[in-house]
Amino acid sequence: MTTSRFYISTPIYYVNDVPHIGHAYTTLACDVMARFKRLDGYDVMFLTGTDEHGQKVETAAAAAGLDPLTFTAKVSKNFRDLLPAMNISNDDFIRTTEPRHILSVQEIWRRLVANDHIYLGKYAGWYSVRDEAYFAENELVDGIAPTGAPVEWVEEPSYFFDLSKWQEPLLAFYETNPDFIAPNSRRNEVISFVSGGLRDLSVSRTSFKWGIPVPDDDAHIMYVWLDALTNYITAAGFPDTGGETYQKFWPADIHMVGKDILRFHAVYWPAFLMAAGLEPPHRVFAHGWWTNEGQKISKSVGNVIDPLELIDTYGLDQVRYFLLREVPFGNDGDLSRTAIISRMNNDLANDFGNLSQRVLGFIAKNGNAKVPTPGLFSDADQAILRLGEELLARTRTAYDNQAFNKALEGVWEVVSAGNRYIDEQAPWALRKTDPERMATVLYTLLEVIRRLAIVMQPVVPGSADRMLDQLSVPADARDFAHFGTNHKLTPGTDLPKPEPIFPRYVEAE
Ligand code: ME8
């Protein structure tokens, strides 16, 4: 049997600054997706990394008084260090200054030249260093880029990629691959942009040096987006297209990106790949942006959110849960203190945490600290067991659409049903009158909690693990192959002393 594979990537982050909530968010979404697929039996490759060339990084290095190599190594490390702090399970970390990547980008270039898609000309127009993007005169709004970034006039010899010829092939590609761009609203946006016509794209620069040299013409370095996008295929082993990794993992399943960089991924990238005779990825998913207490996040306002500080204040799994639960993935969202505390206290502490703590605490006190032995299951027991059983398939459908909030809403329906069930069945009242029935109710609840903890692993890996520890579920029985009734809890198994898993947020005095 061949295992299915799943390749997911984050954007590679510019090393001009420290990591912020935007970086943490994209990486987290990929992590949750990667963890889900691993638990579901896929062979997963999860890639993240840093984008280290271009004018923006060169300028940041100069401002820090460092040469670009020293500077990029230092800042790239900050991004790498964020990963364990957020419990990110990436399989690879790519830096665009690595030899494997330089080799790969130069090979892509050679193929574009060999296929006659690159020609030498002269660029004269506006450039935004902040966006690392070219803008036409008629795109400017009051003399600045539509993104709000300042632009500078650039006039220099440049190689061009014949993007104008790719309008029809791209539209045909979107048509035959309706799932390529998600969510759907973004797909329409891209189609309408491409339908409006495409201009050839300047793909080299001569006015600065920090980039990958154009093969056979050292006066030019490559445009940073051609360099950066190629990272996804470098990590899949390119140029060795016969290699095992390439054969297995390319084309990628999902490039996760912020909405601001969708055009590069959904227009330029498939055009470059098709022009080089390579397959485009399966899907580009554009997520929305966070505001901070209702305000746009920006360095000049000084309201940039440090993900490490957030984790310090509220806890890692709390932050992971909040970011994925609060807004439909793809929409913009607001990060507010009240909203985080409410999710933390209501959803995690009162609903989910309390369900497991009530049941495990009661068993520890009244059930010899063992998995109870159930009798016959009543209709009510069977109904809640069935809800738990159906949860995986429902969650899988949501994950297949990157609808993380929907997946979590589905989980919480079962959590609420569990809390209602325990109130209705009132095992504490059965302790004296009908201990056998009490055992059946508690066993039913433990089975529901086991299922909840298994499907929650991708979002709150640490907490779900602790919950499964408290249920004495062995480490090798926590993947989705062990979700079913065949792997239900064994009566008589010893249970450790339960500890609360999701603390309430208490305001400091
Ligand atoms: O764009 N909310 O790098 P970058 C959510 N190097 N996401 C946000 C955000 C916010 N407030 N602010 C920024 C680059 N982001 C390129 C990518 S890939 C081949 C090259 C997101 O460091 C933003 O949408 O600027 C983007 O996905 C990422 O954070 C920032 O990436």
Short mmCIF file of C-alpha atoms in Angstrom, two decimals, residues 6-500:
data_model
loop_
_atom_site.label_atom_id
_atom_site.label_comp_id
_atom_site.label_asym_id
_atom_site.label_seq_id
_atom_site.Cartn_x
_atom_site.Cartn_y
_atom_site.Cartn_z
CA PHE A 6 0.54 15.91 1.83
CA TYR A 7 2.79 18.91 1.21
CA ILE A 8 1.92 22.22 2.86
CA SER A 9 3.92 25.45 3.08
CA THR A 10 3.88 28.80 4.84
CA PRO A 11 5.12 31.87 3.01
CA ILE A 12 8.80 32.41 3.67
CA TYR A 13 9.12 35.45 5.87
CA TYR A 14 11.18 38.55 5.17
CA VAL A 15 14.06 38.81 7.56
CA ASN A 16 13.80 42.58 7.82
CA ASP A 17 12.16 42.53 11.23
CA VAL A 18 11.04 40.45 14.22
CA PRO A 19 8.23 37.87 13.86
CA HIS A 20 4.74 39.22 14.57
CA ILE A 21 1.22 37.84 14.88
CA GLY A 22 0.76 37.63 11.09
CA HIS A 23 3.70 35.24 10.81
CA ALA A 24 2.53 33.21 13.78
CA TYR A 25 -0.98 32.93 12.32
CA THR A 26 -0.06 31.54 8.90
CA THR A 27 2.43 29.14 10.44
CA LEU A 28 -0.12 27.97 13.00
CA ALA A 29 -2.76 27.29 10.34
CA CYS A 30 -0.26 25.14 8.44
CA ASP A 31 0.78 23.36 11.62
CA VAL A 32 -2.77 22.42 12.47
CA MET A 33 -3.36 21.18 8.93
CA ALA A 34 -0.08 19.20 8.94
CA ARG A 35 -0.83 17.61 12.32
CA PHE A 36 -4.33 16.64 11.20
CA LYS A 37 -3.01 14.95 8.07
CA ARG A 38 -0.27 13.08 9.97
CA LEU A 39 -2.85 11.76 12.43
CA ASP A 40 -4.96 10.78 9.42
CA GLY A 41 -2.14 8.59 8.08
CA TYR A 42 -0.59 10.88 5.48
CA ASP A 43 3.10 11.22 4.86
CA VAL A 44 3.42 14.96 5.47
CA MET A 45 5.95 17.55 4.43
CA PHE A 46 5.43 20.87 6.19
CA LEU A 47 7.74 23.64 5.07
CA THR A 48 8.44 27.09 6.44
CA GLY A 49 11.44 29.38 6.20
CA THR A 50 12.83 32.82 5.49
CA ASP A 51 12.98 35.10 2.47
CA GLU A 52 16.41 36.69 2.68
CA HIS A 53 17.22 38.54 -0.53
CA GLY A 54 16.06 41.80 -2.07
CA GLN A 55 16.19 45.48 -1.45
CA LYS A 56 14.06 45.46 1.68
CA VAL A 57 16.38 43.06 3.49
CA GLU A 58 19.50 44.79 2.13
CA THR A 59 18.22 48.11 3.50
CA ALA A 60 17.36 46.58 6.88
CA ALA A 61 20.86 45.08 7.12
CA ALA A 62 22.45 48.42 6.32
CA ALA A 63 20.27 50.13 8.93
CA ALA A 64 21.47 47.56 11.49
CA GLY A 65 25.08 48.24 10.47
CA LEU A 66 25.61 44.63 9.43
CA ASP A 67 26.54 42.94 6.18
CA PRO A 68 23.51 41.14 4.70
CA LEU A 69 24.85 37.63 5.40
CA THR A 70 25.41 38.25 9.10
CA PHE A 71 22.16 40.14 9.40
CA THR A 72 20.01 37.51 7.67
CA ALA A 73 21.53 34.69 9.74
CA LYS A 74 20.66 36.60 12.90
CA VAL A 75 17.08 37.52 11.97
CA SER A 76 16.33 34.16 10.38
CA LYS A 77 17.17 32.60 13.73
CA ASN A 78 14.41 34.65 15.40
CA PHE A 79 11.92 33.08 13.03
CA ARG A 80 13.31 29.63 13.59
CA ASP A 81 13.18 30.10 17.38
CA LEU A 82 9.49 31.03 17.24
CA LEU A 83 8.65 27.54 15.95
CA PRO A 84 9.33 25.44 19.07
CA ALA A 85 7.83 28.20 21.22
CA MET A 86 4.56 27.75 19.33
CA ASN A 87 4.85 23.94 19.17
CA ILE A 88 5.10 24.05 15.37
CA SER A 89 5.79 20.68 13.75
CA ASN A 90 7.54 21.77 10.54
CA ASP A 91 9.59 19.16 8.72
CA ASP A 92 11.96 21.55 6.98
CA PHE A 93 13.09 25.17 7.28
CA ILE A 94 14.39 26.80 4.14
CA ARG A 95 16.54 29.90 3.83
CA THR A 96 16.82 31.45 0.39
CA THR A 97 20.53 32.04 0.97
CA GLU A 98 21.18 28.28 1.08
CA PRO A 99 23.13 26.66 -1.78
CA ARG A 100 20.27 24.20 -2.53
CA HIS A 101 17.99 27.14 -3.22
CA ILE A 102 20.43 29.17 -5.31
CA LEU A 103 20.95 26.11 -7.50
CA SER A 104 17.22 25.63 -7.87
CA VAL A 105 16.40 29.27 -8.73
CA GLN A 106 19.16 29.39 -11.34
CA GLU A 107 17.82 26.19 -12.89
CA ILE A 108 14.29 27.64 -13.06
CA TRP A 109 15.76 30.68 -14.78
CA ARG A 110 17.62 28.52 -17.31
CA ARG A 111 14.41 26.65 -18.13
CA LEU A 112 12.50 29.89 -18.59
CA VAL A 113 15.23 31.08 -20.97
CA ALA A 114 15.37 27.74 -22.79
CA ASN A 115 11.59 27.88 -23.29
CA ASP A 116 11.90 31.43 -24.59
CA HIS A 117 9.94 33.20 -21.88
CA ILE A 118 12.61 35.68 -20.83
CA TYR A 119 13.97 38.64 -22.80
CA LEU A 120 16.26 41.58 -22.05
CA GLY A 121 14.73 45.07 -21.95
CA LYS A 122 14.66 48.15 -19.77
CA TYR A 123 12.37 48.84 -16.83
CA ALA A 124 11.14 52.35 -16.17
CA GLY A 125 8.46 52.65 -13.54
CA TRP A 126 7.52 52.68 -9.89
CA TYR A 127 8.76 50.22 -7.30
CA SER A 128 7.68 49.70 -3.71
CA VAL A 129 10.48 48.28 -1.59
CA ARG A 130 8.08 47.46 1.24
CA ASP A 131 5.95 45.28 -1.06
CA GLU A 132 8.91 44.32 -3.27
CA ALA A 133 6.53 44.99 -6.15
CA TYR A 134 6.27 47.04 -9.34
CA PHE A 135 3.37 49.42 -9.88
CA ALA A 136 2.07 51.13 -13.00
CA GLU A 137 1.40 54.85 -12.91
CA ASN A 138 -2.36 54.28 -13.05
CA GLU A 139 -2.23 51.92 -10.07
CA LEU A 140 -0.87 54.58 -7.71
CA VAL A 141 -3.25 56.28 -5.31
CA ASP A 142 -2.20 59.84 -4.43
CA GLY A 143 1.35 59.05 -5.43
CA ILE A 144 1.75 55.94 -3.27
CA ALA A 145 1.15 52.22 -3.84
CA PRO A 146 -2.42 50.93 -3.36
CA THR A 147 -1.04 49.04 -0.33
CA GLY A 148 -0.14 52.36 1.27
CA ALA A 149 3.59 51.84 0.77
CA PRO A 150 5.85 54.56 -0.65
CA VAL A 151 7.17 54.03 -4.18
CA GLU A 152 10.39 55.08 -5.90
CA TRP A 153 11.09 55.63 -9.57
CA VAL A 154 13.28 52.88 -11.04
CA GLU A 155 14.95 52.98 -14.43
CA GLU A 156 17.38 50.21 -15.25
CA PRO A 157 18.19 47.40 -17.72
CA SER A 158 16.08 44.39 -16.81
CA TYR A 159 15.12 40.94 -17.96
CA PHE A 160 11.40 40.45 -18.44
CA PHE A 161 9.18 37.41 -18.09
CA ASP A 162 6.48 37.29 -20.80
CA LEU A 163 3.59 37.28 -18.32
CA SER A 164 1.29 38.98 -20.86
CA LYS A 165 1.21 35.71 -22.81
CA TRP A 166 -0.13 33.81 -19.79
CA GLN A 167 -3.54 35.39 -19.46
CA GLU A 168 -5.39 32.69 -21.40
CA PRO A 169 -3.44 29.72 -20.02
CA LEU A 170 -3.99 31.01 -16.47
CA LEU A 171 -7.72 31.54 -16.96
CA ALA A 172 -7.96 28.04 -18.44
CA PHE A 173 -6.01 26.69 -15.48
CA TYR A 174 -8.37 28.34 -12.94
CA GLU A 175 -11.31 26.97 -14.89
CA THR A 176 -10.11 23.37 -14.89
CA ASN A 177 -8.87 23.63 -11.29
CA PRO A 178 -11.74 25.31 -9.47
CA ASP A 179 -10.17 24.54 -6.08
CA PHE A 180 -6.85 26.18 -6.91
CA ILE A 181 -7.69 29.47 -5.18
CA ALA A 182 -9.55 29.54 -1.88
CA PRO A 183 -11.67 30.97 -0.42
CA ASN A 184 -14.00 31.48 -3.34
CA SER A 185 -14.26 35.26 -3.01
CA ARG A 186 -10.50 35.46 -3.50
CA ARG A 187 -10.75 33.25 -6.56
CA ASN A 188 -13.13 35.69 -8.19
CA GLU A 189 -10.79 38.55 -7.34
CA VAL A 190 -7.84 36.85 -9.05
CA ILE A 191 -9.86 35.86 -12.11
CA SER A 192 -11.06 39.40 -12.57
CA PHE A 193 -7.50 40.71 -12.18
CA VAL A 194 -6.13 38.32 -14.80
CA SER A 195 -9.09 38.94 -17.11
CA GLY A 196 -8.13 42.63 -17.08
CA GLY A 197 -4.88 41.75 -18.91
CA LEU A 198 -1.33 41.14 -17.70
CA ARG A 199 1.84 43.09 -18.37
CA ASP A 200 5.26 41.48 -18.80
CA LEU A 201 7.05 41.32 -15.49
CA SER A 202 10.50 42.68 -14.73
CA VAL A 203 12.41 39.76 -13.20
CA SER A 204 15.88 41.15 -12.63
CA ARG A 205 17.50 44.18 -11.03
CA THR A 206 20.85 45.88 -11.62
CA SER A 207 20.80 48.76 -9.14
CA PHE A 208 21.76 46.72 -6.06
CA LYS A 209 23.58 43.47 -5.36
CA TRP A 210 21.75 41.45 -2.66
CA GLY A 211 20.19 38.65 -4.66
CA ILE A 212 20.83 35.53 -6.69
CA PRO A 213 22.89 36.29 -9.83
CA VAL A 214 21.21 35.74 -13.18
CA PRO A 215 23.01 32.83 -14.89
CA ASP A 216 25.43 34.09 -17.56
CA ASP A 217 24.83 37.76 -16.75
CA ASP A 218 26.38 38.80 -13.45
CA ALA A 219 25.28 42.40 -13.82
CA HIS A 220 21.74 41.27 -12.90
CA ILE A 221 20.31 39.72 -9.78
CA MET A 222 16.94 38.04 -9.80
CA TYR A 223 13.73 39.76 -8.75
CA VAL A 224 13.14 38.70 -5.16
CA TRP A 225 9.67 37.21 -5.81
CA LEU A 226 10.95 34.86 -8.52
CA ASP A 227 13.65 33.83 -6.05
CA ALA A 228 11.22 33.53 -3.11
CA LEU A 229 8.40 31.61 -4.79
CA THR A 230 10.87 29.02 -6.02
CA ASN A 231 11.57 28.01 -2.39
CA TYR A 232 8.54 25.73 -2.46
CA ILE A 233 9.95 23.57 -5.21
CA THR A 234 13.54 23.75 -3.94
CA ALA A 235 12.45 22.08 -0.73
CA ALA A 236 10.76 19.37 -2.80
CA GLY A 237 14.16 18.47 -4.22
CA PHE A 238 14.16 20.50 -7.45
CA PRO A 239 16.11 20.46 -9.81
CA ASP A 240 16.20 16.71 -9.23
CA THR A 241 12.76 16.09 -10.72
CA GLY A 242 13.48 12.35 -10.85
CA GLY A 243 14.31 12.28 -7.13
CA GLU A 244 12.18 10.50 -4.58
CA THR A 245 11.17 13.64 -2.68
CA TYR A 246 10.17 15.48 -5.83
CA GLN A 247 8.20 12.54 -7.17
CA LYS A 248 6.47 12.17 -3.87
CA PHE A 249 5.79 15.75 -2.85
CA TRP A 250 5.54 17.96 -5.94
CA PRO A 251 3.11 19.54 -6.79
CA ALA A 252 2.43 20.90 -3.31
CA ASP A 253 -1.05 20.48 -1.86
CA ILE A 254 -1.43 23.87 -0.20
CA HIS A 255 0.49 27.12 -0.15
CA MET A 256 -0.99 29.02 2.77
CA VAL A 257 -0.60 32.81 2.35
CA GLY A 258 -1.95 36.11 3.62
CA LYS A 259 -4.43 37.87 1.36
CA ASP A 260 -1.87 40.58 0.53
CA ILE A 261 0.41 38.13 -1.26
CA LEU A 262 -2.19 36.10 -3.10
CA ARG A 263 -1.46 37.64 -6.50
CA PHE A 264 2.16 36.52 -6.41
CA HIS A 265 1.11 32.97 -5.57
CA ALA A 266 -1.97 32.60 -7.72
CA VAL A 267 -0.82 34.50 -10.83
CA TYR A 268 2.97 34.77 -11.08
CA TRP A 269 3.84 31.42 -9.53
CA PRO A 270 1.69 29.12 -11.71
CA ALA A 271 2.77 31.15 -14.77
CA PHE A 272 6.47 30.71 -13.90
CA LEU A 273 5.96 27.01 -13.32
CA MET A 274 3.98 26.36 -16.49
CA ALA A 275 6.55 28.37 -18.46
CA ALA A 276 9.33 26.23 -17.01
CA GLY A 277 7.40 23.08 -17.91
CA LEU A 278 6.56 22.24 -14.30
CA GLU A 279 3.29 21.53 -12.54
CA PRO A 280 1.60 24.25 -10.45
CA PRO A 281 0.54 23.51 -6.86
CA HIS A 282 -2.95 22.20 -6.07
CA ARG A 283 -4.17 25.07 -3.94
CA VAL A 284 -3.36 28.53 -2.66
CA PHE A 285 -5.38 29.53 0.39
CA ALA A 286 -5.44 33.23 1.30
CA HIS A 287 -6.24 34.01 4.92
CA GLY A 288 -7.38 37.33 6.32
CA TRP A 289 -5.68 39.89 8.50
CA TRP A 290 -5.86 40.56 12.23
CA THR A 291 -6.48 43.94 13.76
CA ASN A 292 -5.42 44.76 17.33
CA GLU A 293 -8.38 45.94 19.45
CA GLY A 294 -10.08 47.13 16.27
CA GLN A 295 -7.05 48.97 14.93
CA LYS A 296 -4.97 48.15 11.86
CA ILE A 297 -1.64 46.74 13.02
CA SER A 298 1.34 48.80 12.00
CA LYS A 299 4.81 49.61 13.17
CA SER A 300 4.17 53.34 12.97
CA VAL A 301 1.12 53.03 15.26
CA GLY A 302 3.29 50.85 17.54
CA ASN A 303 0.63 48.19 18.07
CA VAL A 304 2.49 45.23 16.58
CA ILE A 305 1.66 42.03 18.47
CA ASP A 306 4.52 39.82 19.62
CA PRO A 307 3.26 36.22 19.53
CA LEU A 308 5.59 35.25 22.38
CA GLU A 309 4.07 37.88 24.65
CA LEU A 310 0.61 36.66 23.80
CA ILE A 311 1.58 33.10 24.68
CA ASP A 312 3.16 34.30 27.89
CA THR A 313 -0.02 36.05 28.93
CA TYR A 314 -2.70 33.54 27.94
CA GLY A 315 -0.92 30.22 27.36
CA LEU A 316 0.12 28.50 24.15
CA ASP A 317 -2.86 26.24 23.46
CA GLN A 318 -5.23 29.03 24.45
CA VAL A 319 -3.71 31.30 21.80
CA ARG A 320 -3.66 28.52 19.20
CA TYR A 321 -7.32 27.78 19.87
CA PHE A 322 -8.38 31.42 19.84
CA LEU A 323 -6.72 32.24 16.52
CA LEU A 324 -8.41 29.36 14.75
CA ARG A 325 -11.78 29.51 16.49
CA GLU A 326 -12.49 33.22 16.53
CA VAL A 327 -13.05 33.89 12.81
CA PRO A 328 -13.87 31.84 9.75
CA PHE A 329 -10.50 31.09 8.18
CA GLY A 330 -10.15 33.43 5.21
CA ASN A 331 -11.90 36.37 6.91
CA ASP A 332 -10.29 39.25 8.79
CA GLY A 333 -10.45 39.11 12.57
CA ASP A 334 -9.95 41.28 15.60
CA LEU A 335 -7.60 40.27 18.34
CA SER A 336 -8.96 41.73 21.55
CA ARG A 337 -8.18 40.96 25.14
CA THR A 338 -11.85 40.42 26.01
CA ALA A 339 -12.36 38.01 23.11
CA ILE A 340 -9.31 35.91 24.04
CA ILE A 341 -10.27 35.75 27.72
CA SER A 342 -13.83 34.83 26.80
CA ARG A 343 -12.71 31.94 24.56
CA MET A 344 -10.22 30.85 27.18
CA ASN A 345 -12.69 30.89 30.08
CA ASN A 346 -15.91 29.86 28.34
CA ASP A 347 -14.92 27.43 25.61
CA LEU A 348 -11.81 25.90 27.09
CA ALA A 349 -12.17 26.11 30.87
CA ASN A 350 -15.98 25.98 31.36
CA ASP A 351 -16.98 23.73 28.47
CA PHE A 352 -14.23 21.38 27.36
CA GLY A 353 -11.96 21.40 30.40
CA ASN A 354 -14.84 21.15 32.83
CA LEU A 355 -16.37 18.18 31.02
CA SER A 356 -13.20 16.13 31.41
CA GLN A 357 -12.44 17.40 34.90
CA ARG A 358 -15.96 16.64 36.17
CA VAL A 359 -15.84 13.09 34.85
CA LEU A 360 -12.25 12.27 35.75
CA GLY A 361 -12.50 13.98 39.14
CA PHE A 362 -15.65 12.00 39.97
CA ILE A 363 -14.06 8.70 38.91
CA ALA A 364 -10.94 9.46 40.94
CA LYS A 365 -13.12 9.96 44.02
CA ASN A 366 -15.82 7.35 43.49
CA GLY A 367 -14.65 4.80 41.00
CA ASN A 368 -11.34 3.35 42.29
CA ALA A 369 -9.51 5.48 39.72
CA LYS A 370 -10.12 2.89 36.99
CA VAL A 371 -11.98 2.91 33.69
CA PRO A 372 -15.42 1.68 34.81
CA THR A 373 -17.07 -1.43 33.40
CA PRO A 374 -20.21 -0.51 31.50
CA GLY A 375 -23.47 -2.46 31.46
CA LEU A 376 -26.02 -2.20 28.65
CA PHE A 377 -26.06 1.14 26.84
CA SER A 378 -29.35 3.06 26.93
CA ASP A 379 -30.69 5.08 23.99
CA ALA A 380 -29.27 8.24 25.53
CA ASP A 381 -25.83 6.60 25.88
CA GLN A 382 -25.91 5.36 22.33
CA ALA A 383 -26.97 8.76 21.02
CA ILE A 384 -24.00 10.56 22.56
CA LEU A 385 -21.60 7.78 21.62
CA ARG A 386 -22.77 8.12 18.04
CA LEU A 387 -22.22 11.88 18.11
CA GLY A 388 -18.65 11.24 19.18
CA GLU A 389 -18.20 8.59 16.52
CA GLU A 390 -19.38 10.89 13.73
CA LEU A 391 -17.10 13.69 14.80
CA LEU A 392 -14.02 12.57 12.88
CA ALA A 393 -15.71 12.46 9.48
CA ARG A 394 -17.28 15.88 10.06
CA THR A 395 -13.99 17.34 11.22
CA ARG A 396 -12.18 15.87 8.23
CA THR A 397 -14.56 17.54 5.79
CA ALA A 398 -14.01 20.88 7.51
CA TYR A 399 -10.21 20.47 7.43
CA ASP A 400 -10.33 19.55 3.75
CA ASN A 401 -11.73 23.04 3.21
CA GLN A 402 -9.42 24.67 5.77
CA ALA A 403 -12.59 25.61 7.68
CA PHE A 404 -10.92 25.39 11.08
CA ASN A 405 -13.62 27.35 12.86
CA LYS A 406 -16.28 25.00 11.48
CA ALA A 407 -14.25 22.00 12.63
CA LEU A 408 -14.09 23.50 16.12
CA GLU A 409 -17.78 24.41 16.17
CA GLY A 410 -18.48 20.75 15.39
CA VAL A 411 -16.28 19.65 18.28
CA TRP A 412 -18.06 22.04 20.64
CA GLU A 413 -21.44 20.65 19.67
CA VAL A 414 -20.26 17.35 21.09
CA VAL A 415 -18.68 19.05 24.12
CA SER A 416 -22.03 20.73 24.88
CA ALA A 417 -23.93 17.52 24.31
CA GLY A 418 -21.52 15.84 26.74
CA ASN A 419 -22.14 18.48 29.39
CA ARG A 420 -25.92 18.17 28.91
CA TYR A 421 -25.69 14.38 29.11
CA ILE A 422 -23.80 14.43 32.38
CA ASP A 423 -26.36 16.82 33.90
CA GLU A 424 -29.28 14.68 32.71
CA GLN A 425 -27.77 11.37 33.78
CA ALA A 426 -26.47 12.82 37.06
CA PRO A 427 -23.99 10.02 37.88
CA TRP A 428 -23.49 11.49 41.37
CA ALA A 429 -27.12 10.63 42.13
CA LEU A 430 -26.63 7.06 40.86
CA ARG A 431 -23.73 6.36 43.15
CA LYS A 432 -25.89 4.92 45.90
CA THR A 433 -29.03 3.93 43.94
CA ASP A 434 -27.60 2.24 40.86
CA PRO A 435 -23.79 1.89 40.76
CA GLU A 436 -23.92 -0.25 37.65
CA ARG A 437 -25.79 2.44 35.75
CA MET A 438 -23.34 5.02 37.10
CA ALA A 439 -20.47 2.96 35.66
CA THR A 440 -22.16 2.86 32.25
CA VAL A 441 -22.70 6.63 32.25
CA LEU A 442 -19.10 7.32 33.27
CA TYR A 443 -17.74 4.89 30.71
CA THR A 444 -19.86 6.55 28.01
CA LEU A 445 -18.49 9.94 29.00
CA LEU A 446 -14.89 8.73 29.00
CA GLU A 447 -15.33 7.36 25.48
CA VAL A 448 -16.75 10.70 24.31
CA ILE A 449 -13.87 12.57 25.94
CA ARG A 450 -11.36 10.20 24.35
CA ARG A 451 -12.78 11.01 20.93
CA LEU A 452 -12.84 14.74 21.64
CA ALA A 453 -9.23 14.72 22.79
CA ILE A 454 -8.13 12.76 19.72
CA VAL A 455 -9.67 15.22 17.24
CA MET A 456 -8.46 18.23 19.23
CA GLN A 457 -4.79 17.19 19.04
CA PRO A 458 -3.93 19.32 15.99
CA VAL A 459 -5.19 22.57 17.56
CA VAL A 460 -4.17 22.11 21.21
CA PRO A 461 -1.50 19.40 20.98
CA GLY A 462 -0.09 19.80 24.49
CA SER A 463 -3.44 19.92 26.26
CA ALA A 464 -4.99 17.10 24.22
CA ASP A 465 -1.97 14.96 25.03
CA ARG A 466 -2.41 15.60 28.72
CA MET A 467 -6.09 14.74 28.45
CA LEU A 468 -5.24 11.48 26.70
CA ASP A 469 -2.62 10.78 29.38
CA GLN A 470 -5.34 11.18 31.99
CA LEU A 471 -7.46 8.66 30.09
CA SER A 472 -4.47 6.27 30.00
CA VAL A 473 -4.63 6.15 26.20
CA PRO A 474 -1.21 4.84 25.06
CA ALA A 475 0.84 7.23 22.91
CA ASP A 476 0.61 4.89 19.93
CA ALA A 477 -3.19 4.73 20.11
CA ARG A 478 -3.91 8.40 19.52
CA ASP A 479 -3.99 8.68 15.74
CA PHE A 480 -7.19 8.58 13.73
CA ALA A 481 -6.75 4.89 12.98
CA HIS A 482 -7.49 4.41 16.69
CA PHE A 483 -10.52 6.67 16.76
CA GLY A 484 -13.11 3.95 16.26
CA THR A 485 -15.01 1.65 18.58
CA ASN A 486 -12.44 -1.12 18.03
CA HIS A 487 -10.05 0.93 20.10
CA LYS A 488 -12.43 1.96 22.86
CA LEU A 489 -11.20 2.24 26.43
CA THR A 490 -10.56 -0.99 28.28
CA PRO A 491 -12.58 -1.34 31.51
CA GLY A 492 -10.37 -1.76 34.54
CA THR A 493 -7.48 0.32 33.15
CA ASP A 494 -5.86 2.43 35.89
CA LEU A 495 -6.36 6.17 35.57
CA PRO A 496 -3.82 8.65 36.92
CA LYS A 497 -4.80 11.46 39.26
CA PRO A 498 -6.56 14.06 37.12
CA GLU A 499 -5.31 17.67 36.96
CA PRO A 500 -7.27 20.54 35.42
#
